[in-house]
Amino acid sequence: MTDAHSPWDRAALTGAYTLAWNDTRLAAWVVLHTLSSLAHAAPGPDHALWSDRLADLARRTPHLFRPLPQKGTR
């Protein structure tokens, strides 16, 4: 799980919405939010900030960044 939310926030979200949220879904939501923010960031410091956050998420949650299998290789 990423550090985007404090442990209390994660516990509150996953506890309140047990059917909708778990750590995996929350991590995926953080990745999607980060991608959206990166796409809309202005060039310069904002873009660098979101790019660094995305790189950090890729290191912390590599299972969310696996490439799709190529057609005919499976």
Short mmCIF file of C-alpha atoms in Angstrom, two decimals:
data_model
loop_
_atom_site.label_atom_id
_atom_site.label_comp_id
_atom_site.label_asym_id
_atom_site.label_seq_id
_atom_site.Cartn_x
_atom_site.Cartn_y
_atom_site.Cartn_z
CA MET A 1 0.00 0.00 0.00
CA THR A 2 1.19 3.47 -0.71
CA ASP A 3 1.76 6.18 1.87
CA ALA A 4 -0.65 8.48 0.07
CA HIS A 5 -3.11 7.98 2.91
CA SER A 6 -2.23 7.76 6.57
CA PRO A 7 -2.82 4.40 8.27
CA TRP A 8 -5.88 5.90 10.00
CA ASP A 9 -7.31 7.10 6.67
CA ARG A 10 -6.79 3.67 5.10
CA ALA A 11 -8.40 1.95 8.09
CA ALA A 12 -11.33 4.38 8.06
CA LEU A 13 -11.92 3.97 4.31
CA THR A 14 -11.58 0.19 4.21
CA GLY A 15 -13.58 -0.20 7.43
CA ALA A 16 -16.45 2.02 6.32
CA TYR A 17 -16.68 0.56 2.81
CA THR A 18 -15.69 -3.07 3.29
CA LEU A 19 -17.35 -4.25 0.08
CA ALA A 20 -16.04 -1.42 -2.06
CA TRP A 21 -12.53 -0.76 -0.68
CA ASN A 22 -9.61 -2.89 0.34
CA ASP A 23 -5.90 -2.09 0.29
CA THR A 24 -5.51 -3.27 -3.31
CA ARG A 25 -8.37 -1.16 -4.62
CA LEU A 26 -7.24 1.84 -2.61
CA ALA A 27 -3.73 1.51 -4.03
CA ALA A 28 -5.16 1.28 -7.56
CA TRP A 29 -7.26 4.40 -6.94
CA VAL A 30 -4.15 6.28 -5.79
CA VAL A 31 -2.34 5.23 -8.98
CA LEU A 32 -5.25 6.40 -11.17
CA HIS A 33 -5.47 9.71 -9.30
CA THR A 34 -1.71 10.19 -9.71
CA LEU A 35 -1.90 9.45 -13.45
CA SER A 36 -4.75 11.91 -13.86
CA SER A 37 -2.86 14.58 -11.94
CA LEU A 38 0.27 13.96 -14.01
CA ALA A 39 -1.70 14.26 -17.24
CA HIS A 40 -3.13 17.62 -16.19
CA ALA A 41 -0.02 19.05 -14.53
CA ALA A 42 1.66 22.09 -16.02
CA PRO A 43 5.20 21.61 -17.28
CA GLY A 44 7.81 22.30 -14.66
CA PRO A 45 7.77 21.61 -10.92
CA ASP A 46 4.17 20.29 -10.83
CA HIS A 47 4.84 17.79 -13.60
CA ALA A 48 8.09 16.69 -11.93
CA LEU A 49 6.28 16.21 -8.60
CA TRP A 50 3.60 13.96 -10.10
CA SER A 51 6.14 12.09 -12.19
CA ASP A 52 8.21 11.37 -9.07
CA ARG A 53 5.10 10.21 -7.21
CA LEU A 54 4.19 7.88 -10.06
CA ALA A 55 7.72 6.44 -10.12
CA ASP A 56 7.50 5.87 -6.36
CA LEU A 57 4.14 4.12 -6.76
CA ALA A 58 5.62 1.90 -9.48
CA ARG A 59 8.33 0.79 -7.04
CA ARG A 60 5.87 0.24 -4.17
CA THR A 61 3.10 -1.46 -6.16
CA PRO A 62 4.74 -3.19 -9.15
CA HIS A 63 1.76 -5.52 -9.53
CA LEU A 64 -0.27 -2.53 -10.76
CA PHE A 65 2.28 -1.76 -13.49
CA ARG A 66 2.71 -5.14 -15.19
CA PRO A 67 2.71 -4.93 -18.98
CA LEU A 68 -0.12 -6.65 -20.78
CA PRO A 69 0.85 -9.97 -22.36
CA GLN A 70 1.53 -9.78 -26.09
CA LYS A 71 -1.06 -11.34 -28.36
CA GLY A 72 -0.22 -14.95 -29.09
CA THR A 73 2.33 -15.38 -26.28
CA ARG A 74 -0.05 -16.93 -23.81
#
